[in-house]
PDB file of C-alpha atoms and ligand atoms in Angstrom:
ATOM      1  CA  MET A 295       1.050 -29.388  22.419  1.00  0.00           C
ATOM      2  CA  SER A 296       4.476 -28.757  20.903  1.00  0.00           C
ATOM      3  CA  VAL A 297       4.803 -28.200  17.185  1.00  0.00           C
ATOM      4  CA  ASN A 298       7.223 -30.225  15.103  1.00  0.00           C
ATOM      5  CA  LYS A 299       9.393 -27.440  13.679  1.00  0.00           C
ATOM      6  CA  GLU A 300      11.792 -29.988  12.137  1.00  0.00           C
ATOM      7  CA  VAL A 301       9.463 -30.446   9.148  1.00  0.00           C
ATOM      8  CA  LYS A 302      11.003 -28.626   6.200  1.00  0.00           C
ATOM      9  CA  ARG A 303       7.862 -27.503   4.392  1.00  0.00           C
ATOM     10  CA  ILE A 304       4.256 -28.446   5.025  1.00  0.00           C
ATOM     11  CA  THR A 305       2.740 -29.993   1.902  1.00  0.00           C
ATOM     12  CA  THR A 306      -0.785 -31.014   0.989  1.00  0.00           C
ATOM     13  CA  HIS A 307       0.359 -34.635   1.532  1.00  0.00           C
ATOM     14  CA  ILE A 308       1.442 -33.823   5.086  1.00  0.00           C
ATOM     15  CA  LEU A 309      -1.959 -32.189   5.722  1.00  0.00           C
ATOM     16  CA  GLN A 310      -3.648 -35.378   4.537  1.00  0.00           C
ATOM     17  CA  GLU A 311      -1.458 -37.440   6.869  1.00  0.00           C
ATOM     18  CA  MET A 312      -2.387 -35.099   9.716  1.00  0.00           C
ATOM     19  CA  LYS A 313      -6.073 -35.754   9.089  1.00  0.00           C
ATOM     20  CA  ASN A 314      -5.433 -39.498   8.844  1.00  0.00           C
ATOM     21  CA  ARG A 315      -3.763 -39.595  12.260  1.00  0.00           C
ATOM     22  CA  GLY A 316      -6.196 -37.138  13.864  1.00  0.00           C
ATOM     23  CA  GLU A 317      -3.717 -34.269  14.275  1.00  0.00           C
ATOM     24  CA  LYS A 318      -5.447 -30.886  14.028  1.00  0.00           C
ATOM     25  CA  ILE A 319      -4.315 -28.425  11.345  1.00  0.00           C
ATOM     26  CA  ALA A 320      -3.597 -24.799  12.342  1.00  0.00           C
ATOM     27  CA  MET A 321      -4.230 -22.109   9.736  1.00  0.00           C
ATOM     28  CA  LEU A 322      -4.125 -18.318  10.089  1.00  0.00           C
ATOM     29  CA  THR A 323      -4.208 -15.428   7.654  1.00  0.00           C
ATOM     30  CA  ALA A 324      -1.281 -13.081   6.963  1.00  0.00           C
ATOM     31  CA  TYR A 325      -0.896 -10.413   4.327  1.00  0.00           C
ATOM     32  CA  ASP A 326       2.602  -8.981   4.746  1.00  0.00           C
ATOM     33  CA  TYR A 327       6.208 -10.056   5.324  1.00  0.00           C
ATOM     34  CA  SER A 328       6.638  -9.100   8.983  1.00  0.00           C
ATOM     35  CA  MET A 329       3.407 -10.696  10.229  1.00  0.00           C
ATOM     36  CA  ALA A 330       3.947 -13.797   8.091  1.00  0.00           C
ATOM     37  CA  ALA A 331       7.442 -14.255   9.578  1.00  0.00           C
ATOM     38  CA  ILE A 332       5.966 -14.284  13.111  1.00  0.00           C
ATOM     39  CA  VAL A 333       3.132 -16.606  12.093  1.00  0.00           C
ATOM     40  CA  ASP A 334       5.486 -19.012  10.320  1.00  0.00           C
ATOM     41  CA  ASN A 335       7.957 -19.074  13.196  1.00  0.00           C
ATOM     42  CA  ALA A 336       5.127 -19.896  15.615  1.00  0.00           C
ATOM     43  CA  GLY A 337       4.612 -23.211  13.811  1.00  0.00           C
ATOM     44  CA  MET A 338       1.589 -22.499  11.617  1.00  0.00           C
ATOM     45  CA  ASP A 339       0.717 -25.293   9.186  1.00  0.00           C
ATOM     46  CA  ILE A 340      -1.050 -23.137   6.581  1.00  0.00           C
ATOM     47  CA  ILE A 341      -0.813 -19.375   6.043  1.00  0.00           C
ATOM     48  CA  LEU A 342      -3.818 -18.098   4.148  1.00  0.00           C
ATOM     49  CA  VAL A 343      -3.366 -14.927   2.158  1.00  0.00           C
ATOM     50  CA  GLY A 344      -7.090 -14.310   2.421  1.00  0.00           C
ATOM     51  CA  ASP A 345      -9.085 -11.831   0.418  1.00  0.00           C
ATOM     52  CA  SER A 346     -10.050 -10.588   3.896  1.00  0.00           C
ATOM     53  CA  ALA A 347      -7.040  -8.336   3.113  1.00  0.00           C
ATOM     54  CA  SER A 348      -9.693  -6.255   1.377  1.00  0.00           C
ATOM     55  CA  ASN A 349     -11.274  -5.597   4.798  1.00  0.00           C
ATOM     56  CA  VAL A 350      -8.414  -5.569   7.259  1.00  0.00           C
ATOM     57  CA  MET A 351      -5.606  -4.158   5.107  1.00  0.00           C
ATOM     58  CA  ALA A 352      -7.496  -1.854   2.754  1.00  0.00           C
ATOM     59  CA  GLY A 353     -10.531  -0.903   4.856  1.00  0.00           C
ATOM     60  CA  HIS A 354     -13.186  -2.020   2.389  1.00  0.00           C
ATOM     61  CA  GLU A 355     -16.553  -3.131   3.688  1.00  0.00           C
ATOM     62  CA  THR A 356     -16.452  -6.411   1.722  1.00  0.00           C
ATOM     63  CA  THR A 357     -13.918  -8.709   0.073  1.00  0.00           C
ATOM     64  CA  LEU A 358     -15.188  -7.837  -3.399  1.00  0.00           C
ATOM     65  CA  PRO A 359     -12.976  -4.878  -4.342  1.00  0.00           C
ATOM     66  CA  ILE A 360      -9.548  -6.513  -3.920  1.00  0.00           C
ATOM     67  CA  THR A 361      -7.840  -7.222  -7.250  1.00  0.00           C
ATOM     68  CA  LEU A 362      -5.692 -10.058  -8.516  1.00  0.00           C
ATOM     69  CA  ASP A 363      -2.666  -7.731  -8.669  1.00  0.00           C
ATOM     70  CA  GLN A 364      -3.212  -6.714  -5.038  1.00  0.00           C
ATOM     71  CA  MET A 365      -3.541 -10.356  -3.938  1.00  0.00           C
ATOM     72  CA  ILE A 366      -0.295 -11.173  -5.746  1.00  0.00           C
ATOM     73  CA  TYR A 367       1.445  -8.281  -3.965  1.00  0.00           C
ATOM     74  CA  HIS A 368       0.288  -9.530  -0.539  1.00  0.00           C
ATOM     75  CA  ALA A 369       1.055 -13.154  -1.400  1.00  0.00           C
ATOM     76  CA  SER A 370       4.592 -12.505  -2.619  1.00  0.00           C
ATOM     77  CA  SER A 371       5.391 -10.659   0.637  1.00  0.00           C
ATOM     78  CA  VAL A 372       4.067 -13.597   2.674  1.00  0.00           C
ATOM     79  CA  VAL A 373       5.913 -16.182   0.579  1.00  0.00           C
ATOM     80  CA  ARG A 374       9.234 -14.402   1.231  1.00  0.00           C
ATOM     81  CA  ALA A 375       8.662 -14.889   4.979  1.00  0.00           C
ATOM     82  CA  ALA A 376       7.202 -18.399   5.103  1.00  0.00           C
ATOM     83  CA  LYS A 377       9.914 -21.016   5.561  1.00  0.00           C
ATOM     84  CA  ARG A 378       7.726 -23.865   6.819  1.00  0.00           C
ATOM     85  CA  ALA A 379       4.036 -23.131   6.299  1.00  0.00           C
ATOM     86  CA  LEU A 380       2.101 -23.979   3.168  1.00  0.00           C
ATOM     87  CA  VAL A 381       0.997 -20.655   1.635  1.00  0.00           C
ATOM     88  CA  ILE A 382      -2.486 -20.647   0.113  1.00  0.00           C
ATOM     89  CA  VAL A 383      -3.904 -17.607  -1.676  1.00  0.00           C
ATOM     90  CA  ASP A 384      -7.535 -16.650  -2.251  1.00  0.00           C
ATOM     91  CA  LEU A 385      -8.521 -16.181  -5.871  1.00  0.00           C
ATOM     92  CA  PRO A 386     -10.279 -12.806  -5.574  1.00  0.00           C
ATOM     93  CA  PHE A 387     -13.820 -12.038  -6.679  1.00  0.00           C
ATOM     94  CA  GLY A 388     -14.065 -11.674 -10.451  1.00  0.00           C
ATOM     95  CA  SER A 389     -10.866 -13.576 -11.214  1.00  0.00           C
ATOM     96  CA  TYR A 390     -12.429 -17.025 -11.659  1.00  0.00           C
ATOM     97  CA  GLN A 391     -16.221 -16.850 -11.889  1.00  0.00           C
ATOM     98  CA  GLY A 392     -16.313 -15.855 -15.578  1.00  0.00           C
ATOM     99  CA  ASN A 393     -15.007 -19.023 -17.200  1.00  0.00           C
ATOM    100  CA  SER A 394     -12.501 -21.776 -16.566  1.00  0.00           C
ATOM    101  CA  LYS A 395      -9.875 -20.325 -18.925  1.00  0.00           C
ATOM    102  CA  GLU A 396      -9.857 -17.064 -16.989  1.00  0.00           C
ATOM    103  CA  ALA A 397      -9.808 -19.013 -13.707  1.00  0.00           C
ATOM    104  CA  LEU A 398      -6.756 -20.973 -14.822  1.00  0.00           C
ATOM    105  CA  SER A 399      -4.916 -17.873 -15.974  1.00  0.00           C
ATOM    106  CA  SER A 400      -5.635 -16.154 -12.606  1.00  0.00           C
ATOM    107  CA  ALA A 401      -4.362 -19.173 -10.675  1.00  0.00           C
ATOM    108  CA  ILE A 402      -1.253 -19.392 -12.848  1.00  0.00           C
ATOM    109  CA  ARG A 403      -0.515 -15.708 -12.254  1.00  0.00           C
ATOM    110  CA  ILE A 404      -0.726 -16.242  -8.486  1.00  0.00           C
ATOM    111  CA  MET A 405       1.568 -19.268  -8.583  1.00  0.00           C
ATOM    112  CA  LYS A 406       4.125 -17.708 -10.990  1.00  0.00           C
ATOM    113  CA  GLU A 407       4.231 -14.169  -9.639  1.00  0.00           C
ATOM    114  CA  SER A 408       3.952 -14.817  -5.892  1.00  0.00           C
ATOM    115  CA  GLY A 409       5.555 -18.238  -5.483  1.00  0.00           C
ATOM    116  CA  ALA A 410       2.597 -19.455  -3.381  1.00  0.00           C
ATOM    117  CA  HIS A 411       1.782 -23.139  -3.044  1.00  0.00           C
ATOM    118  CA  GLY A 412      -1.907 -23.245  -3.938  1.00  0.00           C
ATOM    119  CA  VAL A 413      -5.157 -21.328  -4.249  1.00  0.00           C
ATOM    120  CA  LYS A 414      -8.505 -21.213  -2.466  1.00  0.00           C
ATOM    121  CA  MET A 415     -11.823 -20.703  -4.234  1.00  0.00           C
ATOM    122  CA  GLU A 416     -15.329 -20.076  -2.924  1.00  0.00           C
ATOM    123  CA  GLY A 417     -18.165 -22.253  -4.210  1.00  0.00           C
ATOM    124  CA  GLY A 418     -19.215 -25.777  -5.049  1.00  0.00           C
ATOM    125  CA  VAL A 419     -20.550 -27.515  -8.116  1.00  0.00           C
ATOM    126  CA  GLU A 420     -21.051 -24.238 -10.009  1.00  0.00           C
ATOM    127  CA  ILE A 421     -17.280 -23.662 -10.216  1.00  0.00           C
ATOM    128  CA  ALA A 422     -16.383 -27.338 -10.765  1.00  0.00           C
ATOM    129  CA  GLU A 423     -15.089 -26.807 -14.296  1.00  0.00           C
ATOM    130  CA  SER A 424     -12.725 -24.042 -13.168  1.00  0.00           C
ATOM    131  CA  ILE A 425     -11.445 -26.063 -10.215  1.00  0.00           C
ATOM    132  CA  SER A 426     -10.876 -29.041 -12.442  1.00  0.00           C
ATOM    133  CA  ARG A 427      -8.924 -27.023 -15.012  1.00  0.00           C
ATOM    134  CA  ILE A 428      -6.707 -25.469 -12.330  1.00  0.00           C
ATOM    135  CA  LEU A 429      -6.053 -28.877 -10.776  1.00  0.00           C
ATOM    136  CA  THR A 430      -5.145 -30.274 -14.188  1.00  0.00           C
ATOM    137  CA  ALA A 431      -2.397 -27.644 -14.359  1.00  0.00           C
ATOM    138  CA  GLY A 432      -0.933 -29.097 -11.150  1.00  0.00           C
ATOM    139  CA  ILE A 433      -2.079 -26.290  -8.868  1.00  0.00           C
ATOM    140  CA  PRO A 434      -3.424 -27.428  -5.464  1.00  0.00           C
ATOM    141  CA  VAL A 435      -6.934 -26.095  -4.764  1.00  0.00           C
ATOM    142  CA  MET A 436      -8.671 -25.620  -1.434  1.00  0.00           C
ATOM    143  CA  GLY A 437     -12.468 -25.256  -1.492  1.00  0.00           C
ATOM    144  CA  HIS A 438     -14.538 -22.885   0.641  1.00  0.00           C
ATOM    145  CA  LEU A 439     -18.206 -23.590   1.505  1.00  0.00           C
ATOM    146  CA  GLY A 440     -20.839 -22.220   3.876  1.00  0.00           C
ATOM    147  CA  LEU A 441     -20.571 -18.478   4.368  1.00  0.00           C
ATOM    148  CA  THR A 442     -18.667 -17.428   1.268  1.00  0.00           C
ATOM    149  CA  PRO A 443     -18.055 -13.679   1.689  1.00  0.00           C
ATOM    150  CA  GLN A 444     -17.645 -13.054  -2.055  1.00  0.00           C
ATOM    151  CA  SER A 445     -21.402 -13.804  -2.305  1.00  0.00           C
ATOM    152  CA  ILE A 446     -22.417 -11.438   0.493  1.00  0.00           C
ATOM    153  CA  TYR A 447     -24.780  -9.485  -1.727  1.00  0.00           C
ATOM    154  CA  LYS A 448     -26.594 -12.726  -2.595  1.00  0.00           C
ATOM    155  CA  PHE A 449     -26.844 -13.754   1.087  1.00  0.00           C
ATOM    156  CA  GLY A 450     -27.591 -10.219   2.341  1.00  0.00           C
ATOM    157  CA  THR A 451     -26.111 -11.010   5.767  1.00  0.00           C
ATOM    158  CA  TYR A 452     -23.036 -12.557   7.435  1.00  0.00           C
ATOM    159  CA  THR A 453     -25.196 -14.860   9.555  1.00  0.00           C
ATOM    160  CA  VAL A 454     -24.769 -18.648   9.929  1.00  0.00           C
ATOM    161  CA  ARG A 455     -25.387 -20.593   6.683  1.00  0.00           C
ATOM    162  CA  ALA A 456     -26.953 -23.995   5.984  1.00  0.00           C
ATOM    163  CA  LYS A 457     -29.298 -24.038   8.962  1.00  0.00           C
ATOM    164  CA  GLU A 458     -32.108 -25.079   6.626  1.00  0.00           C
ATOM    165  CA  GLU A 459     -32.207 -28.647   5.290  1.00  0.00           C
ATOM    166  CA  ALA A 460     -32.023 -27.738   1.583  1.00  0.00           C
ATOM    167  CA  GLU A 461     -28.866 -25.637   2.000  1.00  0.00           C
ATOM    168  CA  ALA A 462     -27.297 -28.275   4.256  1.00  0.00           C
ATOM    169  CA  VAL A 463     -27.958 -30.979   1.639  1.00  0.00           C
ATOM    170  CA  LYS A 464     -26.389 -28.807  -1.094  1.00  0.00           C
ATOM    171  CA  LEU A 465     -23.357 -28.115   1.099  1.00  0.00           C
ATOM    172  CA  LYS A 466     -22.830 -31.845   1.684  1.00  0.00           C
ATOM    173  CA  GLU A 467     -23.116 -32.541  -2.058  1.00  0.00           C
ATOM    174  CA  ASP A 468     -20.730 -29.680  -2.827  1.00  0.00           C
ATOM    175  CA  SER A 469     -18.163 -30.933  -0.314  1.00  0.00           C
ATOM    176  CA  LEU A 470     -18.202 -34.399  -1.911  1.00  0.00           C
ATOM    177  CA  LYS A 471     -17.864 -32.822  -5.352  1.00  0.00           C
ATOM    178  CA  LEU A 472     -14.831 -30.786  -4.248  1.00  0.00           C
ATOM    179  CA  GLN A 473     -13.222 -33.956  -2.902  1.00  0.00           C
ATOM    180  CA  GLU A 474     -14.044 -35.906  -6.067  1.00  0.00           C
ATOM    181  CA  LEU A 475     -12.508 -33.138  -8.216  1.00  0.00           C
ATOM    182  CA  GLY A 476      -9.264 -33.397  -6.249  1.00  0.00           C
ATOM    183  CA  CYS A 477      -9.285 -30.460  -3.821  1.00  0.00           C
ATOM    184  CA  PHE A 478      -6.809 -31.052  -0.995  1.00  0.00           C
ATOM    185  CA  GLY A 479      -9.057 -29.512   1.661  1.00  0.00           C
ATOM    186  CA  VAL A 480     -12.179 -27.447   2.286  1.00  0.00           C
ATOM    187  CA  VAL A 481     -12.804 -24.410   4.479  1.00  0.00           C
ATOM    188  CA  LEU A 482     -16.209 -24.564   6.195  1.00  0.00           C
ATOM    189  CA  GLU A 483     -17.256 -21.081   7.290  1.00  0.00           C
ATOM    190  CA  LYS A 484     -20.048 -20.290   9.745  1.00  0.00           C
ATOM    191  CA  ILE A 485     -22.184 -23.406   9.544  1.00  0.00           C
ATOM    192  CA  PRO A 486     -23.763 -25.422  12.393  1.00  0.00           C
ATOM    193  CA  ALA A 487     -21.227 -27.543  14.294  1.00  0.00           C
ATOM    194  CA  LYS A 488     -23.329 -30.670  13.746  1.00  0.00           C
ATOM    195  CA  LEU A 489     -23.249 -30.226   9.972  1.00  0.00           C
ATOM    196  CA  ALA A 490     -19.496 -29.496   9.993  1.00  0.00           C
ATOM    197  CA  LYS A 491     -18.960 -32.708  11.988  1.00  0.00           C
ATOM    198  CA  GLU A 492     -20.981 -34.718   9.485  1.00  0.00           C
ATOM    199  CA  VAL A 493     -19.077 -33.228   6.534  1.00  0.00           C
ATOM    200  CA  SER A 494     -15.696 -33.716   8.238  1.00  0.00           C
ATOM    201  CA  GLU A 495     -16.490 -37.358   8.925  1.00  0.00           C
ATOM    202  CA  SER A 496     -17.797 -38.051   5.439  1.00  0.00           C
ATOM    203  CA  LEU A 497     -14.777 -36.553   3.648  1.00  0.00           C
ATOM    204  CA  SER A 498     -11.364 -38.176   3.480  1.00  0.00           C
ATOM    205  CA  ILE A 499      -9.719 -34.756   2.809  1.00  0.00           C
ATOM    206  CA  PRO A 500      -9.227 -32.260   5.666  1.00  0.00           C
ATOM    207  CA  THR A 501     -11.868 -29.674   6.603  1.00  0.00           C
ATOM    208  CA  ILE A 502     -10.787 -26.378   8.135  1.00  0.00           C
ATOM    209  CA  GLY A 503     -13.434 -24.596  10.185  1.00  0.00           C
ATOM    210  CA  ILE A 504     -14.121 -20.973  11.028  1.00  0.00           C
ATOM    211  CA  GLY A 505     -17.257 -20.610  13.114  1.00  0.00           C
ATOM    212  CA  ALA A 506     -17.992 -24.266  12.315  1.00  0.00           C
ATOM    213  CA  GLY A 507     -17.456 -25.888  15.715  1.00  0.00           C
ATOM    214  CA  GLN A 508     -14.824 -28.181  17.129  1.00  0.00           C
ATOM    215  CA  HIS A 509     -15.093 -31.227  14.886  1.00  0.00           C
ATOM    216  CA  CYS A 510     -13.336 -29.913  11.779  1.00  0.00           C
ATOM    217  CA  ASP A 511      -9.866 -31.254  11.035  1.00  0.00           C
ATOM    218  CA  GLY A 512      -8.357 -27.812  11.529  1.00  0.00           C
ATOM    219  CA  GLN A 513      -9.184 -24.198  12.351  1.00  0.00           C
ATOM    220  CA  VAL A 514      -8.577 -20.855  10.665  1.00  0.00           C
ATOM    221  CA  LEU A 515      -8.964 -17.276  11.908  1.00  0.00           C
ATOM    222  CA  VAL A 516      -8.220 -13.846  10.505  1.00  0.00           C
ATOM    223  CA  ILE A 517      -5.062 -12.675  12.283  1.00  0.00           C
ATOM    224  CA  HIS A 518      -6.346  -9.152  12.980  1.00  0.00           C
ATOM    225  CA  ASP A 519      -9.409 -10.643  14.714  1.00  0.00           C
ATOM    226  CA  MET A 520      -7.558 -13.107  16.950  1.00  0.00           C
ATOM    227  CA  LEU A 521      -4.918 -10.534  17.920  1.00  0.00           C
ATOM    228  CA  GLY A 522      -7.603  -7.997  18.832  1.00  0.00           C
ATOM    229  CA  ILE A 523      -6.520  -5.387  16.288  1.00  0.00           C
ATOM    230  CA  ASN A 524     -10.104  -5.050  15.018  1.00  0.00           C
ATOM    231  CA  LYS A 525     -11.612  -3.326  18.024  1.00  0.00           C
ATOM    232  CA  GLY A 526     -15.276  -4.180  18.376  1.00  0.00           C
ATOM    233  CA  PHE A 527     -15.329  -7.264  16.110  1.00  0.00           C
ATOM    234  CA  LYS A 528     -16.274 -10.032  18.528  1.00  0.00           C
ATOM    235  CA  PRO A 529     -18.419 -12.712  16.905  1.00  0.00           C
ATOM    236  CA  ARG A 530     -19.204 -15.755  19.054  1.00  0.00           C
ATOM    237  CA  PHE A 531     -16.814 -18.042  17.175  1.00  0.00           C
ATOM    238  CA  LEU A 532     -13.798 -15.781  17.719  1.00  0.00           C
ATOM    239  CA  ARG A 533     -11.290 -16.440  20.467  1.00  0.00           C
ATOM    240  CA  GLN A 534      -9.267 -13.258  20.965  1.00  0.00           C
ATOM    241  CA  TYR A 535      -5.714 -14.141  22.019  1.00  0.00           C
ATOM    242  CA  SER A 536      -4.471 -10.596  22.565  1.00  0.00           C
ATOM    243  CA  ASN A 537      -5.621  -7.016  22.713  1.00  0.00           C
ATOM    244  CA  LEU A 538      -3.196  -5.480  20.264  1.00  0.00           C
ATOM    245  CA  TYR A 539      -5.389  -2.475  19.532  1.00  0.00           C
ATOM    246  CA  ASP A 540      -4.983  -1.221  23.111  1.00  0.00           C
ATOM    247  CA  ILE A 541      -1.345  -2.321  23.382  1.00  0.00           C
ATOM    248  CA  MET A 542      -0.418  -0.500  20.163  1.00  0.00           C
ATOM    249  CA  ASN A 543      -2.553   2.498  21.003  1.00  0.00           C
ATOM    250  CA  ASP A 544      -0.798   2.923  24.395  1.00  0.00           C
ATOM    251  CA  ALA A 545       2.634   2.697  22.779  1.00  0.00           C
ATOM    252  CA  ILE A 546       1.763   5.210  20.078  1.00  0.00           C
ATOM    253  CA  VAL A 547       0.150   7.649  22.519  1.00  0.00           C
ATOM    254  CA  ASN A 548       3.326   7.431  24.652  1.00  0.00           C
ATOM    255  CA  TYR A 549       5.454   8.194  21.598  1.00  0.00           C
ATOM    256  CA  VAL A 550       3.344  11.249  20.695  1.00  0.00           C
ATOM    257  CA  ASP A 551       3.549  12.457  24.318  1.00  0.00           C
ATOM    258  CA  ASP A 552       7.337  12.007  24.397  1.00  0.00           C
ATOM    259  CA  VAL A 553       7.823  13.916  21.146  1.00  0.00           C
ATOM    260  CA  LYS A 554       5.560  16.746  22.296  1.00  0.00           C
ATOM    261  CA  ALA A 555       7.293  16.852  25.698  1.00  0.00           C
ATOM    262  CA  LYS A 556      10.702  16.963  23.932  1.00  0.00           C
ATOM    263  CA  SER A 557      11.796  13.878  25.921  1.00  0.00           C
ATOM    264  CA  PHE A 558      12.362  11.832  22.748  1.00  0.00           C
ATOM    265  CA  PRO A 559      15.002  11.677  21.493  1.00  0.00           C
ATOM    266  CA  ASN A 560      17.229  12.247  24.509  1.00  0.00           C
ATOM    267  CA  ASP A 561      20.950  12.935  24.276  1.00  0.00           C
ATOM    268  CA  LYS A 562      21.784   9.200  24.086  1.00  0.00           C
ATOM    269  CA  GLU A 563      19.324   8.492  21.277  1.00  0.00           C
ATOM    270  CA  GLY A 564      21.312  10.203  18.564  1.00  0.00           C
ATOM    271  CA  TYR A 565      24.757  10.367  16.961  1.00  0.00           C
TER     272      TYR A 565
HETATM  273  O1  KIV D 794     -10.304 -14.373   3.372  1.00  0.00           O
HETATM  274  C1  KIV D 794     -10.189 -15.017   4.421  1.00  0.00           C
HETATM  275  O2  KIV D 794      -9.552 -14.593   5.388  1.00  0.00           O
HETATM  276  C2  KIV D 794     -10.850 -16.310   4.500  1.00  0.00           C
HETATM  277  C3  KIV D 794     -10.950 -16.964   5.838  1.00  0.00           C
HETATM  278  C4  KIV D 794     -11.945 -16.268   6.678  1.00  0.00           C
HETATM  279  C5  KIV D 794     -11.228 -18.405   5.728  1.00  0.00           C
HETATM  280  O3  KIV D 794     -11.318 -16.799   3.514  1.00  0.00           O
END
């Protein structure tokens, strides 16, 4: 399907219209200027500056260590590249869980210092006050339910969430709460497809799935995963669209060989 590149800037209102008319929403992460320029030019609706930067950019095991300053650095690079996509930034672990005043000041810093268009926060009813305060300041908020990686030490594993009835019921209540508060959308990560379908149908705001089946209103992936840069990371939900690890590795090995063999640079590749 062709993408309408005539649209000046995707807004939360356009995303809502997309859900209303059944048009799927495409979302992908990016963390730097060059990648974000490619992603934006490809017709992405939402670029997520995810705290997965902690894993794929900084090499941490979890998303917990990344700081607000580091998120702002990544986000401002992405914002400079994004001409069409809506840019949403994760509030990192520790920047909003303390109290709603701190949450608001973190969100304001992201908006002011990076120029992004909204924030994403993990959690449901327990962070309602913070979400509400941020929304009152006019900052669009996207929720994130299901597998919420900032709580990995509570879960103990990255396995599918909400398979049990009690957790599924809480997730449904949380999703309704996020909508009632005024969130413009909700990411549903690694939950059963049947539950994601039920939530997507019960909400009027868009749901964006990752490992949540085909019935969400949109999909999101981590760019390093779908481009095959993370060799060996192949969860069932991931569709790998390229094999950049091998492509880049071949190019770099060729470069090393050429330098060692004194064939680069040749007499035309200089001044
Ligand atoms: O940080 C991230 O990349 C995310 C997506 C996996 C949804 O939150």
